[in-house]
PDB file of C-alpha atoms in Angstrom:
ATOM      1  CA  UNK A1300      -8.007 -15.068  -5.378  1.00 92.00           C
ATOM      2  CA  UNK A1301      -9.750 -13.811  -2.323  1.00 94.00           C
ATOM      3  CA  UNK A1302     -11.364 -10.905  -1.940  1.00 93.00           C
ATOM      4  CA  UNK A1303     -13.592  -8.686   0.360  1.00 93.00           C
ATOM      5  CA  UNK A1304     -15.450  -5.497   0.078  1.00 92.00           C
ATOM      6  CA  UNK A1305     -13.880  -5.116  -3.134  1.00 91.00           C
ATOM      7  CA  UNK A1306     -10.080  -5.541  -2.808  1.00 91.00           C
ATOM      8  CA  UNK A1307      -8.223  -8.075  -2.969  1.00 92.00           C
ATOM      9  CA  UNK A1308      -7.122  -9.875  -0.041  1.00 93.00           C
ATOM     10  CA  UNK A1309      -3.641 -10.313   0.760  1.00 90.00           C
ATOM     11  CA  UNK A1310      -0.898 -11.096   3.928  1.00 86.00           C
ATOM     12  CA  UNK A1311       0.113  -7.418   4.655  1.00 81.00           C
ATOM     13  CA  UNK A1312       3.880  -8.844   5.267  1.00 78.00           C
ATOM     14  CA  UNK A1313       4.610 -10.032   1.860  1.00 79.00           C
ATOM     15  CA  UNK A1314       1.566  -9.250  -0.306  1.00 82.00           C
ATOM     16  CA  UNK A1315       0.829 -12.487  -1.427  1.00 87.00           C
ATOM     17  CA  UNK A1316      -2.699 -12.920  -2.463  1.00 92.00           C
ATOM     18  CA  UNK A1317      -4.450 -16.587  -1.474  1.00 94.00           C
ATOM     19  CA  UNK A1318      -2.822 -17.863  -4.500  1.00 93.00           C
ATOM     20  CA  UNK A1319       1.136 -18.718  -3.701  1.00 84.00           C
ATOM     21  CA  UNK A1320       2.204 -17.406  -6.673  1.00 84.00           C
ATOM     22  CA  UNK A1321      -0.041 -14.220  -7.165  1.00 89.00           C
ATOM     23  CA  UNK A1322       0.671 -10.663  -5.515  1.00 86.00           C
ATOM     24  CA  UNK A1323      -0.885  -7.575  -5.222  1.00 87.00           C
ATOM     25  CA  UNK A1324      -0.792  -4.077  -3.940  1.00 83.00           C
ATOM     26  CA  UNK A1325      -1.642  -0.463  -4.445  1.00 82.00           C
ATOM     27  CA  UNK A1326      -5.338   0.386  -5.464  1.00 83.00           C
ATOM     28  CA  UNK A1327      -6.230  -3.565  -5.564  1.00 86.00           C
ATOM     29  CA  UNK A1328      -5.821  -3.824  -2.163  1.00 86.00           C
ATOM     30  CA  UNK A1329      -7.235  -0.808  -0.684  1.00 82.00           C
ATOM     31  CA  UNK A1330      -4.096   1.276  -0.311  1.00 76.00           C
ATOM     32  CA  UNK A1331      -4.458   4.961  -1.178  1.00 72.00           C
ATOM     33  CA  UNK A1332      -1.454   7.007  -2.922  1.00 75.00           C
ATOM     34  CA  UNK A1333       1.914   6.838  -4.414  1.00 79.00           C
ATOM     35  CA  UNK A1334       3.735   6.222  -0.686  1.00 77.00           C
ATOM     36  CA  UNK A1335       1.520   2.576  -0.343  1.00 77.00           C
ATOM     37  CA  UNK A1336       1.639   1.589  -3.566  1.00 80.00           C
ATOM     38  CA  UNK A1337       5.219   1.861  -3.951  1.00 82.00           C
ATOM     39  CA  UNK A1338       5.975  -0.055  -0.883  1.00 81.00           C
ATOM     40  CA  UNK A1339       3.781  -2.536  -1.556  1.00 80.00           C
ATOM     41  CA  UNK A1340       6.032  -3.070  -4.732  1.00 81.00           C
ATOM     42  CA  UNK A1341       9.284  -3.512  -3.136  1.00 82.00           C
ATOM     43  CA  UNK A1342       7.458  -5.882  -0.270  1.00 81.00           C
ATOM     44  CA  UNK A1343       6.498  -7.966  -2.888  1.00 82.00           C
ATOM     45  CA  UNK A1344       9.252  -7.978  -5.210  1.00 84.00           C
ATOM     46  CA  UNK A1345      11.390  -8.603  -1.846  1.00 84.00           C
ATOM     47  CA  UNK A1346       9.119 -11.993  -1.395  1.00 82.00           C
ATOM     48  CA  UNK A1347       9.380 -12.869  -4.878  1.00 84.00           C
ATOM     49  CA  UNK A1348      13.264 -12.337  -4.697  1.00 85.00           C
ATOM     50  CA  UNK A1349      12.902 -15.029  -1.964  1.00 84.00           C
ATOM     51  CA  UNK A1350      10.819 -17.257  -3.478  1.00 83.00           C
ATOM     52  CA  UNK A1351      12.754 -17.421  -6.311  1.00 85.00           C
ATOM     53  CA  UNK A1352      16.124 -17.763  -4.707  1.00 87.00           C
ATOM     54  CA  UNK A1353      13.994 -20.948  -2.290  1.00 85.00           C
ATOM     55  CA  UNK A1354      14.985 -19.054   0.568  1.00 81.00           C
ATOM     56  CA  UNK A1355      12.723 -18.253   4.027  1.00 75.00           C
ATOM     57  CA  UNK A1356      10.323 -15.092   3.135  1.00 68.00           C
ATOM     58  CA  UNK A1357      11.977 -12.439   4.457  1.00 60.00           C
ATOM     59  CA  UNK A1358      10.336 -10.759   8.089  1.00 60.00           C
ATOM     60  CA  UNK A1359       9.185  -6.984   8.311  1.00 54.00           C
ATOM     61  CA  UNK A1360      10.714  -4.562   7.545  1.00 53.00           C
ATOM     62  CA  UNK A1361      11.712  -5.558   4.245  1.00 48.00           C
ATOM     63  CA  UNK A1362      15.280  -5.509   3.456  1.00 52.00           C
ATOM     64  CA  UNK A1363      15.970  -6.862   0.003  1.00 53.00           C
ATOM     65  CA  UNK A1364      19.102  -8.650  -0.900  1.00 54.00           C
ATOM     66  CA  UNK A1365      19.760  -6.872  -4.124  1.00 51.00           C
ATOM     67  CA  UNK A1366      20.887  -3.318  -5.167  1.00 53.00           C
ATOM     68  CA  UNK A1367      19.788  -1.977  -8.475  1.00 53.00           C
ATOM     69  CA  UNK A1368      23.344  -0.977  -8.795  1.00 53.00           C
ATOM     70  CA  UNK A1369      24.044  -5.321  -8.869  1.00 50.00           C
ATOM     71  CA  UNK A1370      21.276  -5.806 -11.959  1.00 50.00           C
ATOM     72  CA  UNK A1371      22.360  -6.312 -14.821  1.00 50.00           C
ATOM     73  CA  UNK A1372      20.558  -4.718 -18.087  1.00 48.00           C
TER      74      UNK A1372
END
């Protein structure tokens, strides 16, 4: 996995790392506070969500697919 100046490396858009199946965000990447971090978190679970269902990665701004209201416990 990449990194530079001490942080991990990773595509903004989806917050993959420079391994495909590795993602990142939050402190690890450089991001400062709650607000980043927690975006970073639904970026990359929105990618994941793609990845998983073999679809195209989805294009900024994220918009996931799912509600929490649709998972199931």
């Amino acid at each position: 996995i990449e990194c530079q100046d001490g942080y991990v490396v990773v595509d903004r858009a989806d917050h993959r790392t420079s391994h495909p199946k590795v993602f990142a965000g939050g402190d690890v990447i450089g991001d400062r506070g709650n607000d980043g971090a927690a975006l970073a978190g639904i970026q990359a679970a929105c990618t994941m969500d793609s990845v998983l269902r073999d679809e195209p990665r989805p294009a900024v701004p994220v918009r996931c697919r799912f509600s929490p209201a649709s998972v199931s416990s």
